[in-house]
Coordinates of C-alpha atoms and ligand atoms in Angstrom, one line a residue:
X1 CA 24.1 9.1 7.7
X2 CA 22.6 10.7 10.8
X3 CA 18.8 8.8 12.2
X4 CA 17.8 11.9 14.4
X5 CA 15.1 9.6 15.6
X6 CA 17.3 7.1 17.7
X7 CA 17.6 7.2 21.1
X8 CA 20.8 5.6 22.1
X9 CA 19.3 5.1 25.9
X10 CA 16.3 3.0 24.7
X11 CA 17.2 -0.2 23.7
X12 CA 13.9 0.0 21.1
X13 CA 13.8 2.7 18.6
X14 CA 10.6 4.7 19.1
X15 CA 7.5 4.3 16.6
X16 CA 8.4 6.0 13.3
X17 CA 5.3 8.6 12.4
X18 CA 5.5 9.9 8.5
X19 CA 3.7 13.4 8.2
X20 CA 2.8 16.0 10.9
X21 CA -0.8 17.2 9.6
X22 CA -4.1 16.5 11.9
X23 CA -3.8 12.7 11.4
X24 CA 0.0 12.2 11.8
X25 CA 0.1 14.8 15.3
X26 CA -3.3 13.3 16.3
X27 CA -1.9 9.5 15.7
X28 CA 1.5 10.5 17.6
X29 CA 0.0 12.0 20.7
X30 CA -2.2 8.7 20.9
X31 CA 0.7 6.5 20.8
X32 CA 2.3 8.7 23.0
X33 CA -0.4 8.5 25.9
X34 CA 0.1 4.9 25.9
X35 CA 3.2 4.9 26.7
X36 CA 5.2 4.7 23.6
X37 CA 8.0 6.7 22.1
X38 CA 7.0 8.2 18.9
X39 CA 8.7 10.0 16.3
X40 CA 6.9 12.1 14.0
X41 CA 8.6 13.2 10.7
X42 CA 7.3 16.4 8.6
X43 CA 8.2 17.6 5.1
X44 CA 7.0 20.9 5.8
X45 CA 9.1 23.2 8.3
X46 CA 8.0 24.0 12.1
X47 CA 4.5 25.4 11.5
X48 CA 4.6 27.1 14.9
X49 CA 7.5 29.5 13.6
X50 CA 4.6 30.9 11.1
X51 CA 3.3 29.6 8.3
X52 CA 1.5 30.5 4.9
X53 CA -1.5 29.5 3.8
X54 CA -1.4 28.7 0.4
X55 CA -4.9 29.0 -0.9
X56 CA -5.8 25.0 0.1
X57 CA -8.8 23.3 2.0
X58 CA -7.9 26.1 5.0
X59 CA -11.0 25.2 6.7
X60 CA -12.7 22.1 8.0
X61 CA -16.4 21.3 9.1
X62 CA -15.5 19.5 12.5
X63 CA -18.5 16.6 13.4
X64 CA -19.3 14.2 15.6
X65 CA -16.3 11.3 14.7
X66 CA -14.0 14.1 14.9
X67 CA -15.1 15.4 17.9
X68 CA -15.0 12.6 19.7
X69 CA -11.0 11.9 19.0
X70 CA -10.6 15.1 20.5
X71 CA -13.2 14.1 23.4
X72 CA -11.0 11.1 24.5
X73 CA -8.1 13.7 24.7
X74 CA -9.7 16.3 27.0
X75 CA -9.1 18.9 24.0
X76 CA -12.4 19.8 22.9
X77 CA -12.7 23.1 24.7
X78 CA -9.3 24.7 23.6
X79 CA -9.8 23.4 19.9
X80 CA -13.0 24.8 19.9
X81 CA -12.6 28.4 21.1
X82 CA -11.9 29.4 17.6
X83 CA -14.8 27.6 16.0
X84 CA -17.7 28.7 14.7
X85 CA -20.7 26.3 15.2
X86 CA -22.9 25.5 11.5
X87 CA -26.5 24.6 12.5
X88 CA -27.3 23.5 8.5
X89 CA -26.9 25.2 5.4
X90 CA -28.2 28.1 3.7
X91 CA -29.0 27.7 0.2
X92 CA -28.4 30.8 -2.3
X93 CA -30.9 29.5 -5.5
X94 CA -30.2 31.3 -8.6
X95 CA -33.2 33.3 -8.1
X96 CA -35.2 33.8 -5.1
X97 CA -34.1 34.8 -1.8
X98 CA -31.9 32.5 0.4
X99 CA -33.1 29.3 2.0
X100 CA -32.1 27.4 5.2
X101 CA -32.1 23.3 4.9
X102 CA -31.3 22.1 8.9
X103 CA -29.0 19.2 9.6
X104 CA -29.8 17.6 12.3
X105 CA -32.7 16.6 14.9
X106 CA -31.7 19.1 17.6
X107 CA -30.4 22.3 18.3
X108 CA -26.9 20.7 19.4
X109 CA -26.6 19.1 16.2
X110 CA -24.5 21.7 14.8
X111 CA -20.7 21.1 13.0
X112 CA -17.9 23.5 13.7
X113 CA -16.1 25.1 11.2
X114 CA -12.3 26.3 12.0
X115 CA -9.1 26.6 10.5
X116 CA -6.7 23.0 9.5
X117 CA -3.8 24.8 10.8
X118 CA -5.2 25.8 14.1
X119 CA -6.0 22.2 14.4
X120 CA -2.7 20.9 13.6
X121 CA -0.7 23.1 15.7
X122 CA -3.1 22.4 18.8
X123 CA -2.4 18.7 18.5
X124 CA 1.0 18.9 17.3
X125 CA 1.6 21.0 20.8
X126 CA -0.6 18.1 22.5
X127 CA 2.0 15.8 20.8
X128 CA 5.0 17.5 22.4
X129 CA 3.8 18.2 25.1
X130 CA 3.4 14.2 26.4
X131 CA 7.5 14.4 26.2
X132 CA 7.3 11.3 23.8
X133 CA 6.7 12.7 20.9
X134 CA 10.4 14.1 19.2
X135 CA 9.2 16.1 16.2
X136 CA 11.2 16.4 13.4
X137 CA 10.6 19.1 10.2
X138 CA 12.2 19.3 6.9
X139 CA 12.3 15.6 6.4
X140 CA 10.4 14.1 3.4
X141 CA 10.3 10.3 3.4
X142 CA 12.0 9.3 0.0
X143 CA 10.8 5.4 0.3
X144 CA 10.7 2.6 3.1
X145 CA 12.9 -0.6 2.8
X146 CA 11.1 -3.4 4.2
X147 CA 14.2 -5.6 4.1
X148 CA 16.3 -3.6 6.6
X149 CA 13.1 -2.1 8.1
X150 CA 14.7 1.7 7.6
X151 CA 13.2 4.7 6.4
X152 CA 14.6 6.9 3.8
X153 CA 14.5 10.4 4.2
X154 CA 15.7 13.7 2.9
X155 CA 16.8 16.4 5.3
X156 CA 15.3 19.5 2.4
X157 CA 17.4 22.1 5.0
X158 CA 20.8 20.3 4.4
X159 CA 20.0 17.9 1.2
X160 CA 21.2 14.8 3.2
X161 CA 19.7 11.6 3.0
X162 CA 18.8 10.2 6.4
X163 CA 18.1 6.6 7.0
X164 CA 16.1 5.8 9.9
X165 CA 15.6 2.6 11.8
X166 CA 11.9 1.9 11.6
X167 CA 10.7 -1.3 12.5
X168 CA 7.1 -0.1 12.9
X169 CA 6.0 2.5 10.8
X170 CA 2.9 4.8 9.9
X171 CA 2.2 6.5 6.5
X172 CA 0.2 9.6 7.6
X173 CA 1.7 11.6 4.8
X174 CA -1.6 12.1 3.1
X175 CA -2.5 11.7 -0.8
X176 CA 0.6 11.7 -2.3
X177 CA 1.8 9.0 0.0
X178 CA 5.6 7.9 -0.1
X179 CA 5.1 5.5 2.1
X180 CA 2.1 4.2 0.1
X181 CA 3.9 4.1 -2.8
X182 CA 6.6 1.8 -1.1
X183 CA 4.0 -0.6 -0.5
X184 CA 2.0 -0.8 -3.4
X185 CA 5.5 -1.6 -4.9
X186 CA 6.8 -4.2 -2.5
X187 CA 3.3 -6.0 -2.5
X188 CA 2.1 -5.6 -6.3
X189 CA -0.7 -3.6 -4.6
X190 CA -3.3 -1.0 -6.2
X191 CA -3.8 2.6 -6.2
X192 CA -6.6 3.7 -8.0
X193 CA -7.5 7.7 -8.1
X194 CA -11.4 8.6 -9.2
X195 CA -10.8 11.8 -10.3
X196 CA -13.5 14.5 -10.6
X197 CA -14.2 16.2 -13.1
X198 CA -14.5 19.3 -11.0
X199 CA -11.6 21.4 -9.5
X200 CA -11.5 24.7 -6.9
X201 CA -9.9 27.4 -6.0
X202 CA -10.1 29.0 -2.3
X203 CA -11.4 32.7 -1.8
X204 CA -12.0 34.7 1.6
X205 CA -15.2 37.0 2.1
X206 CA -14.0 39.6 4.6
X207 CA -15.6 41.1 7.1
X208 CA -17.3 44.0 6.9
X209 CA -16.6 46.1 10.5
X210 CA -16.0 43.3 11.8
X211 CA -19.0 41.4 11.3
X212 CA -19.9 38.3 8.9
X213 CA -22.0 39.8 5.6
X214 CA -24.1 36.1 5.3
X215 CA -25.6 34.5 8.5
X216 CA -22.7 33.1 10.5
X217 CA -24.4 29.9 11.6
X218 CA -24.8 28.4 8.1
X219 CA -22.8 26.3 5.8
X220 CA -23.3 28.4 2.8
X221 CA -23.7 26.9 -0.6
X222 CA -24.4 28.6 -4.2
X223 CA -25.8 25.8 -6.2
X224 CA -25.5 25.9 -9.7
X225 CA -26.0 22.3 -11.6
X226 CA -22.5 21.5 -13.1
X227 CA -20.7 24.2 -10.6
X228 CA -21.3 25.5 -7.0
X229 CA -19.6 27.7 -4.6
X230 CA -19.5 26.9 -0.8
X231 CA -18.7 28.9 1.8
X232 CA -18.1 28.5 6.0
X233 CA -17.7 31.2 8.6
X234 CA -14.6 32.2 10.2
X235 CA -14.5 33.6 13.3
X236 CA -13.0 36.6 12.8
X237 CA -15.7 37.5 10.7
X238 CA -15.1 36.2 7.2
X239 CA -15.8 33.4 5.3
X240 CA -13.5 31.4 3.5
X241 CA -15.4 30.5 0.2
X242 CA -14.7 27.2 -2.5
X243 CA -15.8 28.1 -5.8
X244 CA -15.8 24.1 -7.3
X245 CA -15.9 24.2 -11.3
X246 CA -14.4 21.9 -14.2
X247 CA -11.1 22.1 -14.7
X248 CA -11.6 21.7 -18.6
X249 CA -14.1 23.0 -21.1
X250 CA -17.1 20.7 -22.1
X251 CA -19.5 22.6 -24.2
X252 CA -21.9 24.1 -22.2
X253 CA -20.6 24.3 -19.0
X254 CA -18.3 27.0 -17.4
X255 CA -14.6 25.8 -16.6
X256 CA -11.6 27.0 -15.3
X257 CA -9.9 26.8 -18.7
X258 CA -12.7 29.4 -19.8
X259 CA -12.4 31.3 -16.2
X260 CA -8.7 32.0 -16.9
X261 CA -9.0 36.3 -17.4
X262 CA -10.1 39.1 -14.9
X263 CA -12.7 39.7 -17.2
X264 CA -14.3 36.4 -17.7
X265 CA -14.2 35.2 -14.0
X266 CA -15.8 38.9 -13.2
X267 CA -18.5 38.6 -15.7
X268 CA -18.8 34.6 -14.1
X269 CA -19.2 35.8 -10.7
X270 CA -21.5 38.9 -11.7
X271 CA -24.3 36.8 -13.1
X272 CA -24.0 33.5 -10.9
X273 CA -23.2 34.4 -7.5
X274 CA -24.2 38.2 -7.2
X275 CA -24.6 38.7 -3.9
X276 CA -21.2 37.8 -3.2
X277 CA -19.7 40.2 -6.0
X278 CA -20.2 43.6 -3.6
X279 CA -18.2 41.8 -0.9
X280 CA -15.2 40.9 -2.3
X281 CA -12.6 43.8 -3.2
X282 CA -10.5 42.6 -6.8
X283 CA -12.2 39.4 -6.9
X284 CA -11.2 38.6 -10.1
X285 CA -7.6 39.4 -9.4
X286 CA -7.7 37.4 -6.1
X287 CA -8.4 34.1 -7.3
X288 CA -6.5 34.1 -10.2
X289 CA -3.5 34.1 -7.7
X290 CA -4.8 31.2 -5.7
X291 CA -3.9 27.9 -7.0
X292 CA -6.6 25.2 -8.4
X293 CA -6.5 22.2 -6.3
X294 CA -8.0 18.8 -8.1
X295 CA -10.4 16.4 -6.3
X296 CA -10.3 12.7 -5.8
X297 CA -11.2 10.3 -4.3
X298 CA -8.1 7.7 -3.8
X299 CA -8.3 3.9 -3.1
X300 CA -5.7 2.1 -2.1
X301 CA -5.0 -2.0 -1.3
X302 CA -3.6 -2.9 0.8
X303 CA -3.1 -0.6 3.8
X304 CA -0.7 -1.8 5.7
X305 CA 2.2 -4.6 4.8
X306 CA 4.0 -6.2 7.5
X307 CA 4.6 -3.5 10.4
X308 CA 4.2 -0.4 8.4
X309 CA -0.1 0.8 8.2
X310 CA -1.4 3.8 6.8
X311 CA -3.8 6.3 8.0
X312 CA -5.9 9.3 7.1
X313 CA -5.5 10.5 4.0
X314 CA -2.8 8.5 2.5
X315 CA -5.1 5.6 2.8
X316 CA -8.2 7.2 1.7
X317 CA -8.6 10.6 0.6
X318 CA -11.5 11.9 -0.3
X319 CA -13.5 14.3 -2.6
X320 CA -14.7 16.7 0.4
X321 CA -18.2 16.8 -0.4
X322 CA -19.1 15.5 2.9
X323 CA -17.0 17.2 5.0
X324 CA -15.7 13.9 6.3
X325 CA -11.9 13.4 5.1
X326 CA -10.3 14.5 8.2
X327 CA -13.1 13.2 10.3
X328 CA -12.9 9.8 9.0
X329 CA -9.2 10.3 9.6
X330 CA -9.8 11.2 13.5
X331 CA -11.7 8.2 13.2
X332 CA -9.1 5.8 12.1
X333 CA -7.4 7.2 14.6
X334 CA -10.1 6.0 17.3
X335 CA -10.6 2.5 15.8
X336 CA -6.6 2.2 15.8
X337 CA -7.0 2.9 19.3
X338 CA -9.7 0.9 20.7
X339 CA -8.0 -2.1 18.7
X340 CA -4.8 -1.4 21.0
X341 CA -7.0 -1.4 24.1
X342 CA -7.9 -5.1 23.2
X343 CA -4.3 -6.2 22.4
X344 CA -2.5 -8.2 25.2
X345 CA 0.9 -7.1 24.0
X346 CA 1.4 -4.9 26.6
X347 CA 4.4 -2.4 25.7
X348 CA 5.1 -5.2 22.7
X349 CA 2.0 -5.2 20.6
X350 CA 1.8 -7.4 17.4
X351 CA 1.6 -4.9 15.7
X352 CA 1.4 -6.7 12.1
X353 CA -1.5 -8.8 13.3
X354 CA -3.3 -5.3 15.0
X355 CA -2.5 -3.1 11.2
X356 CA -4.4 -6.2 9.5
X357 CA -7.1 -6.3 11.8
X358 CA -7.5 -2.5 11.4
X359 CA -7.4 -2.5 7.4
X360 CA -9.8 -5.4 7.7
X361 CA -12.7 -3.7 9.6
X362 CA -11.8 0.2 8.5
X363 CA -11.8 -0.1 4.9
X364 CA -15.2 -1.0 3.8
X365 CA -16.4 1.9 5.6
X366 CA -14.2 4.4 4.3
X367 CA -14.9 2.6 0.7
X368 CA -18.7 3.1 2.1
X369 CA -17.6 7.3 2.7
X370 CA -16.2 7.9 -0.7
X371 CA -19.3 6.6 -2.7
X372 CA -21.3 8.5 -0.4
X373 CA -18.9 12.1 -0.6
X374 CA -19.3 11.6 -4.5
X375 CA -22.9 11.7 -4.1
X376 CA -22.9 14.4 -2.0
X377 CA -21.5 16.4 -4.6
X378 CA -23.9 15.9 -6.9
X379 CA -26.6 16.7 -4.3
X380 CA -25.0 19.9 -3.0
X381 CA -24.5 21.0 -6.8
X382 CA -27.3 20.0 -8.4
X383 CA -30.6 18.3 -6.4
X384 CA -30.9 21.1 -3.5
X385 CA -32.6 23.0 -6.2
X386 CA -34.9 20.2 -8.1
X387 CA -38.5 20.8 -6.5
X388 CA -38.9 16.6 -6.0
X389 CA -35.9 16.8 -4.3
X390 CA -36.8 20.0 -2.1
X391 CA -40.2 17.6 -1.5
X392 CA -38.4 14.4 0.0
X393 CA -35.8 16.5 2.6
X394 CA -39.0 18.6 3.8
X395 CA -40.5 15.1 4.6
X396 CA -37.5 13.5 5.4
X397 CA -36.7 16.7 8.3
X398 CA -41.0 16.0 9.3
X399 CA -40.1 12.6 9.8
X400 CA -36.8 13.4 12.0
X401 CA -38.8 15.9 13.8
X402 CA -42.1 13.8 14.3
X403 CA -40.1 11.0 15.6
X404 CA -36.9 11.5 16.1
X405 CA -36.3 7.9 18.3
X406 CA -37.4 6.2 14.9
X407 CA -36.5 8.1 12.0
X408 CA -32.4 9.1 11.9
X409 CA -31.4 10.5 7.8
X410 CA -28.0 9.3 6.6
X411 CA -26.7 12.4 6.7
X412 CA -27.7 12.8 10.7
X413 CA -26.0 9.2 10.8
X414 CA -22.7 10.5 8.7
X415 CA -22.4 13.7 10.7
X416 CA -23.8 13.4 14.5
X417 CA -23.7 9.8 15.1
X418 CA -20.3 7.5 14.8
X419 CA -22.2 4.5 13.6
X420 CA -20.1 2.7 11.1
X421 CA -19.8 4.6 7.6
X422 CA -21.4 1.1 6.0
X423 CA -24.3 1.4 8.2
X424 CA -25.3 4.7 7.4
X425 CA -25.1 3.9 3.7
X426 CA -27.3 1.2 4.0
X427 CA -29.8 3.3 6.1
X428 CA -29.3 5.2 3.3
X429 CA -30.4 3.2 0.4
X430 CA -33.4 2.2 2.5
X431 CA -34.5 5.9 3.6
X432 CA -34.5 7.0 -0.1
X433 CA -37.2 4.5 -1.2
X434 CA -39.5 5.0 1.9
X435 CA -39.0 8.7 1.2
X436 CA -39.6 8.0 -2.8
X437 CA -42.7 5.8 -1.8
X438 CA -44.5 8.4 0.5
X439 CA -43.9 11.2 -1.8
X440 CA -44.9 9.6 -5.2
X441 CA -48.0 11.5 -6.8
X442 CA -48.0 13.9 -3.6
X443 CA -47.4 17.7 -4.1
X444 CA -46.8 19.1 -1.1
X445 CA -45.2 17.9 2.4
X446 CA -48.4 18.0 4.3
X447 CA -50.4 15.8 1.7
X448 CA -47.9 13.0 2.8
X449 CA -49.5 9.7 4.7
X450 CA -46.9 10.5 7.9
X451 CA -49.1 7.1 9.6
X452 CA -48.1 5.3 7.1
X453 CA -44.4 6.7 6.5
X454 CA -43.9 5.8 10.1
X455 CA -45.0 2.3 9.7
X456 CA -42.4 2.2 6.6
X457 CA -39.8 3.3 8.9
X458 CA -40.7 1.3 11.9
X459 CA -40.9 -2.1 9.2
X460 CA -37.6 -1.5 7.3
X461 CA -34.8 1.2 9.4
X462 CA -36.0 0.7 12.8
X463 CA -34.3 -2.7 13.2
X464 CA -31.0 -1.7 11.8
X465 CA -31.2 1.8 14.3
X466 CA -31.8 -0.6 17.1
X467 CA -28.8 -2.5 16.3
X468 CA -26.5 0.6 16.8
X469 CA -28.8 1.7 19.8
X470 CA -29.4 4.7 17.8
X471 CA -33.4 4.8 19.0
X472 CA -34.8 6.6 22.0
Ligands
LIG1 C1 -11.3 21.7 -0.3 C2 -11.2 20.7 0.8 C3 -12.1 20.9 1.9 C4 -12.1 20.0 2.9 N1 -13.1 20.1 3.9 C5 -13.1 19.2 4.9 C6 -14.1 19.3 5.9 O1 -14.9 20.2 5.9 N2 -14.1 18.3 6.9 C7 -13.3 17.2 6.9 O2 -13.3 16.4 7.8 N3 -12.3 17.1 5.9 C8 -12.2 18.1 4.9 N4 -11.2 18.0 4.0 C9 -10.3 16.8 4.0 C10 -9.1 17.1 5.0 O3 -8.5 18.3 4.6 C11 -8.2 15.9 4.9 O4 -8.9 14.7 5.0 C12 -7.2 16.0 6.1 O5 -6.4 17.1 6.0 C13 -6.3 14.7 6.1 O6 -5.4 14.8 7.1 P1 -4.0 13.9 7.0 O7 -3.2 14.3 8.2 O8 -4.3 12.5 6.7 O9 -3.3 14.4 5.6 P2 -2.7 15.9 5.3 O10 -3.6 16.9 5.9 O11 -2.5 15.9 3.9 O12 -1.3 15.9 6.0 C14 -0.2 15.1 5.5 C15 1.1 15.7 6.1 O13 2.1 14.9 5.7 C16 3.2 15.7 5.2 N5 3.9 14.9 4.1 C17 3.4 14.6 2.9 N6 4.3 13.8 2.2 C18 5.4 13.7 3.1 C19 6.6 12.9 3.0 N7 6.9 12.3 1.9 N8 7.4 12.9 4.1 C20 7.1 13.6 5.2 N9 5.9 14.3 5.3 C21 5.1 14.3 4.3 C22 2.5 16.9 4.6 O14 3.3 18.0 4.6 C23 1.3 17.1 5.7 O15 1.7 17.9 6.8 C24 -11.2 18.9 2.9 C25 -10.3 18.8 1.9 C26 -10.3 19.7 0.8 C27 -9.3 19.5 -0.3

């Protein structure tokens, strides 16, 4: 039994991190800056000595919660050298020419799209780099004993089993959490996955010379009722597309299951999506190889059981229909954070009283986030082309425009602001019936009552915006 983790010069052993992606390095390198020892355990080999991408969620839309972890850490600029800024999305109808729908209120309201892995390995050098942080790869946690407070894991390059002393631990080992799973077992707790009907597969538009074949500022989406394809610019000039379908025939509908030959996922792509046909060489062939990744959105209670928490993913992933998973992730990361700054533990935290305070306040936002990314779906997939729907988001971007102190849409609030995921539900529910009231019996945007859409919003969101200081 080797613990690779221990230190035999600190009478403490160091923080015990479970799963070197985004969250996990991100988490580590926080702990680290305050003064901790942390260290951070990987399944995965070093993914600095090369790695493969294996056809899954390769690229992220990076907003404003996500941002602003990176902010705090003085790593904006590097991180985003190799991004490409999204100013809204373009909308490919079935027929028709392309259409642009903008996000935000301003021109720097944009997202930034760029590659997970870039991220990782910038934060995972970050990590390092603080001296703190020891990294260890090709360990999978097996299961966490609460009794003797040590960390099971298997060392895949030897076999070995390797128990580690970890008093306080973190679960940032994403959906398929191990260390989850150790607590749901210890506390009789739930796990409950709302799976989608809908699966994907991953696809990359090259270049052509160089150069991006669709306008490189836009989120790109294909929407097609009970199936969609998405697609977000890379910098080297490609995209890298989702194509989201069900996984299993319903009558009616297309499905992998029916997708499953050259020929049928050729003839699919032919008559739904064909302006992206000329620009993909083998198509067909391509994303037949790619795996098909399912989509969920997992709920989990409790989070955290005496001194071991869990963040990101493993706590809540999500369907990624808002782009927020690994945002919301940053975020925990942040609120973690800020909940440290108000701790008067000094190098000794209580750290079980700090995880419960955490899971307190952070889960019924995150709960908030995964009814909203469901909805999303739905809206990216189906409403962008239903003419009433068309209707309310040209008023609803009027209103934004007209007065943008006053009027702030939930997906503004989601993406560019960091107000609390609950809030901008809320703001939500409330913006969709001023924005059904206006528009009822009207045809076009300009026959709307703007006078007395105002006076709606000033009555019923302005007071909540307020609240958040979220008006000009
Ligand atoms: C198709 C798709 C598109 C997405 N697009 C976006 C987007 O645009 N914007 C956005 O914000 N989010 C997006 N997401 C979500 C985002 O990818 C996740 O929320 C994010 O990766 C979560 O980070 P994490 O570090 O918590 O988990 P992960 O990225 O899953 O990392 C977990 C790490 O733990 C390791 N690990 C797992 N089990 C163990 C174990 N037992 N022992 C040791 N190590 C372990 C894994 O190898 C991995 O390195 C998308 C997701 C998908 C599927």
């Amino acid at each position: 039994m080797v613990d690779p983790g221990r230190d035999p010069a600190h009478e403490h052993p160091p923080l015990v991190v479970v799963g070197a992606g985004p969250v996990g390095s991100l988490l580590a390198l926080l702990l680290a800056r305050r003064g901790h020892r942390v260290a951070l355990y990987e399944r995965q080999h070093d993914l600095r000595r090369g790695f493969r991408e294996n056809g899954r969620s390769i690229n992220i839309a990076l907003s404003e919660r996500g941002l602003h972890a990176l902010r705090g850490l003085g790593l904006t600029a590097s991180i985003l050298q190799g991004a490409m800024p999204m100013r809204g999305r373009m909308v490919h109808p079935e027929s028709g020419p392309r259409f642009p729908l903008l996000y935000g209120r301003s021109a720097a309201d944009v997202t930034f799209s760029l590659r997970r892995t870039y991220l990782n390995l910038s934060l995972l050098a970050a990590a390092e780099a603080t001296g703190r942080v020891s990294l260890h790869f090709q360990h999978t946690l097996q299961r966490y004993d609460f009794a003797s407070e040590l960390a099971v894991f298997r060392d895949e390059a030897t076999g070995d089993e390797v128990h580690v002393e970890a008093p306080i631990i973190f679960g940032a080992d994403g959906s398929a959490s191990a260390l989850r799973a150790s607590i749901v077992e210890v506390t009789g707790g739930d796990v409950r996955h709302e799976r989608l009907a809908t699966a994907y597969k991953e696809l990359t538009i090259p270049a052509v010379d160089g150069a991006h074949v669709f306008e490189r500022d836009s989120l790109h989406i294909w929407p097609r009722q009970s199936f969609l394809l998405i697609a977000m610019p890379n910098s080297d000039g490609s995209f890298t597309a989702t194509l989201c379908v069900d996984l299993e025939s319903r009558p009616g509908h297309p499905s992998f299951e029916d997708l499953s030959g050259e020929a049928a996922l050729t003839a699919f792509f032919e008559r739904h999506f064909p302006d992206v046909v000329p620009h993909v060489p083998d198509l067909a062939a391509r994303l037949l190889q790619v795996p098909t990744g399912r989509l969920a959105n997992t709920r989990v209670s409790p989070w955290c059981h005496e001194r071991a928490l869990l963040i990101g993913d493993s706590a809540h992933a999500l369907v990624p229909f808002l782009g927020q998973g690994l945002n919301a992730g940053f975020e925990d990361c942040t609120a973690l954070d800020r909940i440290l700054d108000s701790e008067a533990g000094g190098p000794h935290p209580n750290w079980r009283e700090i995880f419960r305070t955490f899971s307190r306040r952070r889960k019924p936002d995150t709960d908030a986030l995964a009814e909203m990314s469901v909805e999303n779906h739905r809206e990216m997939r189906e409403r962008v082309t239903d003419p009433r729907f068309v209707l309310e988001k040209d008023v609803e971007a009027r209103l934004s425009a007209r007065y943008p102190g006053e009027y702030v849409s939930r997906y503004q609030l989601i993406t560019f602001t960091r107000v609390p995921y609950r809030v901008a539900q809320h703001a939500g529910r409330i913006q969709e019936a001023i924005l059904s009231e206006v528009c009822a019996g009207v045809a076009c945007p300009d026959d709307v009552d703007y006078g007395r859409a105002r006076a709606l919003v000033k009555e019923r969101l302005r007071p909540m915006l307020a609240e958040y200081g979220l008006l000009q």
